[in-house]
Short mmCIF file of C-alpha atoms and ligand atoms in Angstrom, two decimals:
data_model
loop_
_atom_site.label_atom_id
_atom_site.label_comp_id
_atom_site.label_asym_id
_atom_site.label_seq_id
_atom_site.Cartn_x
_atom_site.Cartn_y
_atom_site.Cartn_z
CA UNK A 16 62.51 -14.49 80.86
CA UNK A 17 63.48 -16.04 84.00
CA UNK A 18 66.95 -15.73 85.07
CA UNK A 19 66.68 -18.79 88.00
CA UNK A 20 69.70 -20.89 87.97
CA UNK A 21 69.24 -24.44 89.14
CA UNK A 22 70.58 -23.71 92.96
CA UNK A 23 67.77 -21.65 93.13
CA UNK A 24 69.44 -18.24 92.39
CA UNK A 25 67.89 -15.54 90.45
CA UNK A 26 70.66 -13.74 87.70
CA UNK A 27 68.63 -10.83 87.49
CA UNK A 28 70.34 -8.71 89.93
CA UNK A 29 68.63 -5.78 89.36
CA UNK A 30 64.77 -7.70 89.81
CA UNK A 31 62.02 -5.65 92.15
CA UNK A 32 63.41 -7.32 95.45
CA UNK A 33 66.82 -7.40 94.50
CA UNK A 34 66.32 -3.45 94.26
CA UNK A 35 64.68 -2.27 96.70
CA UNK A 36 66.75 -5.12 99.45
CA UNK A 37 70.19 -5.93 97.69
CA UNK A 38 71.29 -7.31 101.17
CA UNK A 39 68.52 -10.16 100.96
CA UNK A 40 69.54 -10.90 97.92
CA UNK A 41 73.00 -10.48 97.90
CA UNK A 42 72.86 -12.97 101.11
CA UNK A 43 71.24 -15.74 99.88
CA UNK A 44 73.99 -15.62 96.99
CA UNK A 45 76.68 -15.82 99.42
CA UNK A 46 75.10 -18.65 101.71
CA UNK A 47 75.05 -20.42 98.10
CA UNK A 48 77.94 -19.61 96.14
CA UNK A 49 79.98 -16.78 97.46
CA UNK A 50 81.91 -16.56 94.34
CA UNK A 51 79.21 -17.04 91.65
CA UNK A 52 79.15 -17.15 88.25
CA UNK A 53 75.96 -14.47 86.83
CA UNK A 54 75.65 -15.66 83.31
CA UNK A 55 72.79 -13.16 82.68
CA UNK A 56 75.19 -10.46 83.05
CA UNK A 57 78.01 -12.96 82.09
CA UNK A 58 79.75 -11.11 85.33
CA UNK A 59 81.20 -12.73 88.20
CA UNK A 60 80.10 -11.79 92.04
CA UNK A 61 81.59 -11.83 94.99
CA UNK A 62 79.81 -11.22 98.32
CA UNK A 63 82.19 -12.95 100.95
CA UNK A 64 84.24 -10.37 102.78
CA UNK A 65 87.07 -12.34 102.49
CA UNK A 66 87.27 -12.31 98.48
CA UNK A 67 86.23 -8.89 98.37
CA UNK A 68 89.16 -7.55 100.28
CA UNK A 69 91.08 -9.84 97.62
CA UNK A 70 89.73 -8.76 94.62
CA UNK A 71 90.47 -5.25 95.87
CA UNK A 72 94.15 -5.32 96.84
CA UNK A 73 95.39 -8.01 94.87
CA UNK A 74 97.27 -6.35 91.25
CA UNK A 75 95.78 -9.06 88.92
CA UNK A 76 92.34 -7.54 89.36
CA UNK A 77 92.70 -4.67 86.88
CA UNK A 78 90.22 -1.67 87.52
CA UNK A 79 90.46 -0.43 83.48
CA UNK A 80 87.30 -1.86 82.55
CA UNK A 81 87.19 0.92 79.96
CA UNK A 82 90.12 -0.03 77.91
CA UNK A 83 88.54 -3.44 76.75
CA UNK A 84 85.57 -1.28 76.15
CA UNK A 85 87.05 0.61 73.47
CA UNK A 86 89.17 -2.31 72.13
CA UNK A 87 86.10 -4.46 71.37
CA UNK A 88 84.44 -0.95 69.79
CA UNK A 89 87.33 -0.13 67.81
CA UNK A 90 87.38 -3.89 66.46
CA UNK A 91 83.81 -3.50 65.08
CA UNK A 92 83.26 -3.03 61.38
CA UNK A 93 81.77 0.46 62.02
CA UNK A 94 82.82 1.31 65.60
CA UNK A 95 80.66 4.31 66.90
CA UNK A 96 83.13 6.84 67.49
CA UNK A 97 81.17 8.99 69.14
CA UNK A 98 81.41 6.33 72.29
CA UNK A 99 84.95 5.71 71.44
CA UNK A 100 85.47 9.60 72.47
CA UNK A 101 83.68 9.36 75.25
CA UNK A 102 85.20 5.84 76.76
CA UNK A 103 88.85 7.56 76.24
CA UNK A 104 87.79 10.75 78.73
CA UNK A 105 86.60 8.41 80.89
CA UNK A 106 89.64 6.17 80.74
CA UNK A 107 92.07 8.69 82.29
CA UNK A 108 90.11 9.16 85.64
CA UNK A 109 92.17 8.07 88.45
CA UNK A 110 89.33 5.16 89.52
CA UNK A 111 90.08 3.45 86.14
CA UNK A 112 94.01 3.49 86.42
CA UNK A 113 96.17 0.71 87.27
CA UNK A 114 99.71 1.06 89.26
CA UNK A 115 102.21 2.38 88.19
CA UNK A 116 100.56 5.14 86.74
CA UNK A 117 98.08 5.36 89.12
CA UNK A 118 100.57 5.07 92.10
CA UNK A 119 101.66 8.70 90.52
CA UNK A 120 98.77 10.34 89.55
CA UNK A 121 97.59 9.54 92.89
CA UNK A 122 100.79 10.94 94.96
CA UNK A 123 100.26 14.30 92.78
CA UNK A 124 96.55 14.74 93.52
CA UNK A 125 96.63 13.56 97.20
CA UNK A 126 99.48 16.68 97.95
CA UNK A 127 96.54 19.33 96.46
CA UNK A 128 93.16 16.99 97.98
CA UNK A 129 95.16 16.12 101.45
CA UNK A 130 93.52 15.65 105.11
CA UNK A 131 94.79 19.37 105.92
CA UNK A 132 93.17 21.37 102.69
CA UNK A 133 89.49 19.28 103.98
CA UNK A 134 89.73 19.98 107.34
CA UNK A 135 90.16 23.84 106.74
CA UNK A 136 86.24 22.72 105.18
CA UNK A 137 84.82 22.40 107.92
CA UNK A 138 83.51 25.99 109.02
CA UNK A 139 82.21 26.41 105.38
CA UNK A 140 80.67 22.56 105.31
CA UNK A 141 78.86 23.78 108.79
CA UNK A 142 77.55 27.06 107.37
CA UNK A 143 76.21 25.59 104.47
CA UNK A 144 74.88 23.27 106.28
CA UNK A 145 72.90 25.43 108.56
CA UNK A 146 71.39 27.19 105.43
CA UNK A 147 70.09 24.23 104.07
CA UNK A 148 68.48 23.15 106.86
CA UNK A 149 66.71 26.33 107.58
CA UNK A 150 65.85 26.51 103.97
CA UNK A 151 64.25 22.92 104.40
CA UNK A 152 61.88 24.16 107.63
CA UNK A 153 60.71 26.95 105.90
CA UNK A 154 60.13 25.27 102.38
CA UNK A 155 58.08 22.84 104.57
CA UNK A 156 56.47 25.58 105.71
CA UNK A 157 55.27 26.25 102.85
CA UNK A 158 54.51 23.12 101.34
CA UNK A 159 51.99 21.70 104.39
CA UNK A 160 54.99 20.23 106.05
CA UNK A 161 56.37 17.68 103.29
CA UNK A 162 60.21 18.33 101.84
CA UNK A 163 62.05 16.13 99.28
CA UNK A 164 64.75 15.84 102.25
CA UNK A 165 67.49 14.83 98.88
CA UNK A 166 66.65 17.69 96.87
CA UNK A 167 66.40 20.48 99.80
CA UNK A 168 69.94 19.17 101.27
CA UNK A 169 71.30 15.52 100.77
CA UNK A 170 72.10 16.99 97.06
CA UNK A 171 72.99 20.43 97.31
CA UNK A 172 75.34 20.30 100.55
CA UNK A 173 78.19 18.19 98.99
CA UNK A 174 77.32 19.74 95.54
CA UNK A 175 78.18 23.16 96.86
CA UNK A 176 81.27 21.74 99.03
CA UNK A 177 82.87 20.29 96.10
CA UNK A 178 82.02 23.26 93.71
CA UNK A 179 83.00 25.65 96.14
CA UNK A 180 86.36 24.05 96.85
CA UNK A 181 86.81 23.61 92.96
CA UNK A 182 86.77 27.17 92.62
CA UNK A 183 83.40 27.28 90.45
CA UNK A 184 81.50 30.23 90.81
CA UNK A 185 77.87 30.19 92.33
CA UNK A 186 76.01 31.10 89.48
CA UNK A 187 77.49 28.18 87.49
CA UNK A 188 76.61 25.03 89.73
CA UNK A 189 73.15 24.58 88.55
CA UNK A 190 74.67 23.31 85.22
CA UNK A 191 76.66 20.75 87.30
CA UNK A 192 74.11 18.42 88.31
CA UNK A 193 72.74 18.39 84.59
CA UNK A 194 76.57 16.80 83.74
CA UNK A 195 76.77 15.09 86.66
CA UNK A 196 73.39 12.93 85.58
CA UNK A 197 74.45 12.10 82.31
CA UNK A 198 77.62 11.03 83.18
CA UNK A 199 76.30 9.61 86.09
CA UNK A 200 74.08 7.21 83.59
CA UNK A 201 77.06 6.00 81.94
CA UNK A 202 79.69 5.01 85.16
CA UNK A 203 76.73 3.60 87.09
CA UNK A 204 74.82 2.04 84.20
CA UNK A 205 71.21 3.38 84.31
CA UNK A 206 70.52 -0.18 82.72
CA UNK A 207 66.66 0.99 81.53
CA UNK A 208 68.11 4.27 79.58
CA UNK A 209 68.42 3.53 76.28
CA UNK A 210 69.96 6.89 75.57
CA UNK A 211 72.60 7.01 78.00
CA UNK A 212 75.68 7.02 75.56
CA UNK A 213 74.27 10.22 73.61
CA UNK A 214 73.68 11.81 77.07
CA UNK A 215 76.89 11.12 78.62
CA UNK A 216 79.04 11.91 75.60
CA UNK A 217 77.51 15.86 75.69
CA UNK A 218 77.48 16.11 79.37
CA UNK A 219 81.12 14.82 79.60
CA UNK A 220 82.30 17.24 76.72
CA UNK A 221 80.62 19.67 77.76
CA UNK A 222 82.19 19.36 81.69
CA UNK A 223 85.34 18.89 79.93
CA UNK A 224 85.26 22.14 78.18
CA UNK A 225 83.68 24.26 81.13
CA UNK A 226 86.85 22.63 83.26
CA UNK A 227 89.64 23.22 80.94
CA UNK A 228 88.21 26.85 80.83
CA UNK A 229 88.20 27.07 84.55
CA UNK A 230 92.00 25.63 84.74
CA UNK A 231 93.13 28.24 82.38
CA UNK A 232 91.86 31.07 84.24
CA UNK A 233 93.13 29.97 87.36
CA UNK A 234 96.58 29.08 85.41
CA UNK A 235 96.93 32.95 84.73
CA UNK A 236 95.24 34.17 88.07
CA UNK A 237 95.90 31.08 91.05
CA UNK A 238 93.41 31.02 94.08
CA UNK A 239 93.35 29.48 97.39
CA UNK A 240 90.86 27.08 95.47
CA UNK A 241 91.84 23.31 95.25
CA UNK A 242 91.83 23.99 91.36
CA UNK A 243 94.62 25.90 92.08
CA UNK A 244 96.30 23.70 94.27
CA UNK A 245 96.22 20.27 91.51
CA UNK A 246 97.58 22.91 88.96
CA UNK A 247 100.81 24.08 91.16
CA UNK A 248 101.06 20.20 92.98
CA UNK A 249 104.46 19.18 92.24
CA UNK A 250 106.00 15.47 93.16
CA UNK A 251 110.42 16.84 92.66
CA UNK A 252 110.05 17.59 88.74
CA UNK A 253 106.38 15.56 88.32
CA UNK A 254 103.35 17.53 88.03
CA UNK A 255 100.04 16.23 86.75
CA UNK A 256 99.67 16.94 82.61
CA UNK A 257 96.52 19.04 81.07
CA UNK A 258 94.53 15.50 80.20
CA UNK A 259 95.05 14.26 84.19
CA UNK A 260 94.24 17.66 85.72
CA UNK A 261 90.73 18.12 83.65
CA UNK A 262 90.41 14.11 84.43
CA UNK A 263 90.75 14.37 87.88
CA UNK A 264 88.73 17.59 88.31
CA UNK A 265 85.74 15.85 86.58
CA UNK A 266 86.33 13.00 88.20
CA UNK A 267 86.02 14.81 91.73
CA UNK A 268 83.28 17.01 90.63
CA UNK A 269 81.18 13.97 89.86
CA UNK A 270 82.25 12.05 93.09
CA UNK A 271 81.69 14.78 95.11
CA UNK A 272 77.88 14.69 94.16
CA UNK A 273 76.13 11.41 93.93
CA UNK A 274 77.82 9.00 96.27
CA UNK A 275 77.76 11.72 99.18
CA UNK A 276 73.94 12.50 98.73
CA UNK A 277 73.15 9.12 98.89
CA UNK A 278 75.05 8.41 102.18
CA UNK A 279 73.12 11.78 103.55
CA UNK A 280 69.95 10.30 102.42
CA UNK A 281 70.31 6.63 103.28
CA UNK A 282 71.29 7.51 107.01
CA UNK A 283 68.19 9.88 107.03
CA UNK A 284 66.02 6.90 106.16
CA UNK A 285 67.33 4.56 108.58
CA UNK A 286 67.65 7.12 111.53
CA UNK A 287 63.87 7.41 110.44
CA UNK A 288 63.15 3.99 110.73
CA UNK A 289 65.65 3.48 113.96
CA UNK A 290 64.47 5.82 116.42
CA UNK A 291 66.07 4.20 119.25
CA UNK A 292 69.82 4.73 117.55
CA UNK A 293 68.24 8.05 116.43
CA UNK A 294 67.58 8.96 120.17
CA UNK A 295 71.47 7.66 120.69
CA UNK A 296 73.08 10.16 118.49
CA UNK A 297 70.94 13.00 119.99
CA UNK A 298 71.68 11.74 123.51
CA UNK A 299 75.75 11.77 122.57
CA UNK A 300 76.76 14.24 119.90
CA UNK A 301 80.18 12.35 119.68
CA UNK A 302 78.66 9.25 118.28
CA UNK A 303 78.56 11.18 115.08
CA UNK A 304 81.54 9.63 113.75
CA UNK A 305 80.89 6.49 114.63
CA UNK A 306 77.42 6.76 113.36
CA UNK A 307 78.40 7.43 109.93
CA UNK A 308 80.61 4.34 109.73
CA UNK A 309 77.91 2.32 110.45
CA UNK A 310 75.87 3.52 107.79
CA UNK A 311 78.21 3.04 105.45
CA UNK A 312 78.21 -0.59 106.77
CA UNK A 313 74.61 -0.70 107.09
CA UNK A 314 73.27 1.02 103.88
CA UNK A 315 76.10 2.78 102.18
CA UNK A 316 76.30 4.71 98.92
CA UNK A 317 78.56 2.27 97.00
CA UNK A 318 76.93 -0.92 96.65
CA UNK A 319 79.56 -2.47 93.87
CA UNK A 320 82.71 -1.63 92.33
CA UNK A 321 84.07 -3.50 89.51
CA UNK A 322 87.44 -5.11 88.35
CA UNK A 323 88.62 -7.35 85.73
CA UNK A 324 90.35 -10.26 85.63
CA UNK A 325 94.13 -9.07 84.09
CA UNK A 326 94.79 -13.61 84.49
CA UNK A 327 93.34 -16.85 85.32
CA UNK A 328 92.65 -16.68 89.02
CA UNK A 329 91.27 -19.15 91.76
CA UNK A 330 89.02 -17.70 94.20
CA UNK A 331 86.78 -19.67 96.29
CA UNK A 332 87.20 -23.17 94.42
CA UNK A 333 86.39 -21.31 91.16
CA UNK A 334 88.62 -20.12 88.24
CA UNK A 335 88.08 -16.59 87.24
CA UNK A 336 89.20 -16.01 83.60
CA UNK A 337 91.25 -13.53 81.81
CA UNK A 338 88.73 -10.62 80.79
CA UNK A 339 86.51 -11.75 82.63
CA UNK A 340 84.38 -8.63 84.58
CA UNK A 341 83.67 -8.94 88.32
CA UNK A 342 81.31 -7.44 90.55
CA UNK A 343 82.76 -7.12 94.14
CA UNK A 344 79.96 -6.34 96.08
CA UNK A 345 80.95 -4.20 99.19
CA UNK A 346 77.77 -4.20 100.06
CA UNK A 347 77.43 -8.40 100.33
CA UNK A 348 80.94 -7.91 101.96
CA UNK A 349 79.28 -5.35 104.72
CA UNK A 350 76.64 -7.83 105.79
CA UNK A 351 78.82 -11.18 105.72
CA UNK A 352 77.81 -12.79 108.82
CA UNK A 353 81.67 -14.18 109.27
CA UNK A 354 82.43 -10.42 109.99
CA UNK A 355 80.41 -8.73 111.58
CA UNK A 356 77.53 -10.22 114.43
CA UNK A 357 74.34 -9.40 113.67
CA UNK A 358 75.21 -8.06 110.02
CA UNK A 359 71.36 -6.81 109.36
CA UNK A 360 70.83 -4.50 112.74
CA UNK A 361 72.01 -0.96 112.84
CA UNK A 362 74.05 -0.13 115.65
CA UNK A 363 75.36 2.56 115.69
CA UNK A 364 77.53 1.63 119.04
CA UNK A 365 78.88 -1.08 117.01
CA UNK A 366 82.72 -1.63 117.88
CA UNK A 367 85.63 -2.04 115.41
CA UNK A 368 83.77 -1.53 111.62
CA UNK A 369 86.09 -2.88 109.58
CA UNK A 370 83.54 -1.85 106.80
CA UNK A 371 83.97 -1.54 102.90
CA UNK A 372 82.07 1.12 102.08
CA UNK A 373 84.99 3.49 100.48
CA UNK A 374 86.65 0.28 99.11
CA UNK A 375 90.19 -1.14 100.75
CA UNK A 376 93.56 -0.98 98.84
CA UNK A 377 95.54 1.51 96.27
CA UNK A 378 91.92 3.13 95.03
CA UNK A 379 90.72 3.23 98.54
CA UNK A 380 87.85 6.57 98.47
CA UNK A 381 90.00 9.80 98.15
CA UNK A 382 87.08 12.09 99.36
CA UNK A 383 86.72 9.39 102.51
CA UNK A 384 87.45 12.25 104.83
CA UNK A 385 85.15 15.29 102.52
CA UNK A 386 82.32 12.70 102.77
CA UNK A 387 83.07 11.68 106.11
CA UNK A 388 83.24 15.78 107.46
CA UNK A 389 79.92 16.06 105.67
CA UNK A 390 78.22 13.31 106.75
CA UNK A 391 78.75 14.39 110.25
CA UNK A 392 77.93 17.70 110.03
CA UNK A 393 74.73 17.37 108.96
CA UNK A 394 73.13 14.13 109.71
CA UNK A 395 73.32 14.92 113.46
CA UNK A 396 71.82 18.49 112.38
CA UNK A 397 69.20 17.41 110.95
CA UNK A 398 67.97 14.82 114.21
CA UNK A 399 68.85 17.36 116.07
CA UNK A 400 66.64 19.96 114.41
CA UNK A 401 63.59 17.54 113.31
CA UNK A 402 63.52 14.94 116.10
CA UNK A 403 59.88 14.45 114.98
CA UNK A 404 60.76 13.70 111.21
CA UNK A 405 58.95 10.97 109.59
CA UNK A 406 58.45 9.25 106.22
CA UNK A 407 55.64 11.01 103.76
CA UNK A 408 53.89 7.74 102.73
CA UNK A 409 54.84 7.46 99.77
CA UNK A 410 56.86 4.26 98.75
CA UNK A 411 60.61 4.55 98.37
CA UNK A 412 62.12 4.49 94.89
CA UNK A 413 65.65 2.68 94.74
CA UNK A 414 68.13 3.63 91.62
CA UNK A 415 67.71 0.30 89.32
CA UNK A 416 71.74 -0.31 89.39
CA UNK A 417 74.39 -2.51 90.61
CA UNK A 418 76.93 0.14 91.77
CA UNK A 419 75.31 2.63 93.85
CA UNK A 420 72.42 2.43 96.32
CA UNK A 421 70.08 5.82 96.41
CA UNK A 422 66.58 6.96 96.37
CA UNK A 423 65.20 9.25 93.74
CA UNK A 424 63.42 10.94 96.74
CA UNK A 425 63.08 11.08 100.08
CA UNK A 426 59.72 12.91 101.16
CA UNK A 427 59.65 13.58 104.88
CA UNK A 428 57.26 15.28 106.89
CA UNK A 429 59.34 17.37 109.02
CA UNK A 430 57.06 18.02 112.05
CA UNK A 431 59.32 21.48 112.84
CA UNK A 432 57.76 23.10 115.78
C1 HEM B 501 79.98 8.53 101.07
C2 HEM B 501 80.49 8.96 99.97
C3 HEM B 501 81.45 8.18 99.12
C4 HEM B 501 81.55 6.81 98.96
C5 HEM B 501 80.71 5.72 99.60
C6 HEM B 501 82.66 6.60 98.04
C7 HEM B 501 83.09 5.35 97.65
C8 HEM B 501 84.23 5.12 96.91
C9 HEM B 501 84.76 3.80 96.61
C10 HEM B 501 84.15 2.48 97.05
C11 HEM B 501 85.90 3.98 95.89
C12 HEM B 501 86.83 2.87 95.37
C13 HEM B 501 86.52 2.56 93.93
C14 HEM B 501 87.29 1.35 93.42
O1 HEM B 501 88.07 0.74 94.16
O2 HEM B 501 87.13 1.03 92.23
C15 HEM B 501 86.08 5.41 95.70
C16 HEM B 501 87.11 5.99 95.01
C17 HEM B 501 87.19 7.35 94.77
N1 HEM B 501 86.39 8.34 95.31
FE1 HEM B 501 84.84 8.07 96.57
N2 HEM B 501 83.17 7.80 97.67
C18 HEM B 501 82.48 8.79 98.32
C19 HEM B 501 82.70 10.15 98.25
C20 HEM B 501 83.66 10.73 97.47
C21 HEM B 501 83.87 12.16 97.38
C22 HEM B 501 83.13 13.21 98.19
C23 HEM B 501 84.88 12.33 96.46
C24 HEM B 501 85.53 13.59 95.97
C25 HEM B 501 85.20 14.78 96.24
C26 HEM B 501 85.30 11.02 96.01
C27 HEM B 501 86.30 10.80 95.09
C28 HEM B 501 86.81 9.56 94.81
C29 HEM B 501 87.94 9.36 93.91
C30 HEM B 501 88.70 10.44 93.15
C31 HEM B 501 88.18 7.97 93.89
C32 HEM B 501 89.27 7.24 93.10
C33 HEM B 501 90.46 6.99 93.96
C34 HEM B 501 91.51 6.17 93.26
O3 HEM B 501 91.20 5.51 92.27
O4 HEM B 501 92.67 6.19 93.70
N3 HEM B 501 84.54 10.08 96.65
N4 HEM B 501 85.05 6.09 96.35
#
């Protein structure tokens, strides 16, 4: 079925083109109707920079889109209450919350996940870092020069980081990207897997008990570990209760993995295919920072978030409804032409990035500075060691989803000499 409305626009956001170049598409939606009506998905979308700064900082855009989710299951004759269970684990992660609560869940996490406790990271971020690139040369090696640059090291660095600063032992983190996939399916809507309730409903219990076993132990025996830290965070007589602390560990865990491998990866790619910028960062190490904000302008990990409408609102000449959902595309708001000159070149001189990628507002990106340190570290690295890298031929898979933007691979010949 064709999803072509009569301006011309195509609903299915998630088509071939619209895949692999969301910023194409995404484009000639706001050229047409910035704040457009998708009755495919029967979703608004907003891809003015403008309106997505609104949508993000203005109260009567609610971010628990899982409550209505179990409201309409519950109202079912025979709601599945498997998915009920599920819906309510995921409904007490911090991303989902609305002020006032969140306003205090927030304050209790950010005095255990503060600047400070990341940027005593950084020697272990640069370590690890060092190990996975060697491992990569020498896999190479060994594999007539081709790596899977996300599975060698866009995957495992922050995996390890965030594991490691959990306070989960080695042996155990293989298990974690198993969760982290299955839940993974459900928050960012694997659209074309059919099975993705079942999957995410054991992955999240199962992360849920492995984490409430973890909390105990380090209850009865506290660490230096930021597990340690959430349990003993205290806000004058608040702390965080048993259902926030496993929330927010699961919700870190599983933020710490995807979103950063995909900003590793995606700056990869377009160092790859931006030699001259490449040449840049290698010529001045401290446009590392600067760098990295531009690629979460350019290409970055989070291509949506999503709110819904808590009122009738007007945006843009249009009404949004009560209930009604709304994709705020940060990464239409990235490339709006009204913000930044030249939206579609990578620059990574660029001055003054008022960029999107970690959102704006009260749910602004808590791991912006883990992601940031990591980012960094080894993108620059990785240039640095592999100035000859290059694509492997084969063609680039994007995740078929609105929220994120990742490859499944990234095969690279390295050319080490
Ligand atoms: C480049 C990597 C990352 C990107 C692009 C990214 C992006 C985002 C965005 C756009 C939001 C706002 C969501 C919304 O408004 O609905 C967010 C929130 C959040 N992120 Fe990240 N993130 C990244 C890495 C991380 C890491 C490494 C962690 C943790 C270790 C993390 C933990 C969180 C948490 C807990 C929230 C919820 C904050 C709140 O609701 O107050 N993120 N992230």
């Amino acid at each position: 079925m064709s999803g072509t409305t009569d301006a011309g626009l195509d609903d299915e956001m998630l088509s071939a083109g619209a895949v692999a170049d969301p910023y194409g598409y995404l484009g000639g939606l706001r050229a047409v109707e910035p704040v457009y009506w998708n009755a495919r998905y029967r979703s608004w979308v907003l891809t003015r920079h403008a309106d997505v700064s609104v949508a993000m900082t203005d109260g009567r855009f609610s971010s628990d889109r899982i409550a209505p989710v179990i409201a309409r299951e519950r109202a079912r004759a025979r709601p599945d209450l498997d998915l009920v269970e599920t819906f309510e684990l995921l409904d007490r992660w911090l991303v989902f919350r609305d002020p006032p609560e969140h306003t205090r869940f927030r304050r209790l996490v950010h005095k255990a996940f503060s600047p400070r406790i990341i940027a005593s990271m950084r020697g272990e971020v640069e370590r690890v870092a060092d190990e996975l690139v060697e491992a990569a040369r020498v896999e190479a090696e060994a594999a007539d020069g081709v790596v899977d640059l996300i599975r060698e090291v866009a995957f495992p660095l922050p995996a390890i980081v965030i594991a490691s600063m959990l306070g989960v032992p080695a042996q155990d983190r293989e298990r974690f990207k198993d969760w982290s996939d299955d839940i993974s399916a459900l928050v960012f809507g694997a659209l074309d897997d059919p099975d993705r309730h079942g999957r995410a409903r054991v992955g999240m219990l199962e992360l849920v008990g492995y984490i409430s076993a973890l909390l105990e132990r380090v209850r009865e025996v506290p660490g230096d570990d930021l597990a340690s830290a959430l349990v003993q965070a205290r806000d004058g007589e608040e702390s965080l209760t048993e259902d926030e602390l496993v929330a927010i560990c699961v919700n870190l865990l599983f933020g710490g993995h995807e979103t950063t491998t995909n900003l590793i990866a995606n700056s990869v790619l377009a160092f790859i295919e931006h030699p001259d910028q490449a040449e840049l960062l290698r010529a001045d190490g401290s446009l590392a920072g600067a760098a990295i904000e531009e690629m979460l302008r350019f290409d970055g990990p989070a291509k949506s978030v999503v709110r819904i409408a808590a009122e009738d609102i007007e945006l843009g000449g249009r009404t949004i409804r009560a209930g009604d959902r709304v994709f705020v595309m940060l990464a239409g708001a990235n490339r709006d032409p009204e913000v930044f000159e030249d939206p579609d070149r990578f620059d990574i001189t660029r001055k003054g990035v008022g960029h999107l990628g970690f959102g704006v507002g009260v749910h602004y990106c808590l791991g912006a500075t883990l992601a940031r340190l990591e980012g960094t570290v080894v993108v620059p690295r990785l240039l640095e060691r592999f100035p000859r890298m290059e694509l492997a031929g084969e063609e680039l898979e994007w995740d078929r989803v609105i929220l994120t933007r990742g490859m499944k691979r990234l095969p690279v010949r390295l050319n080490a000499s």
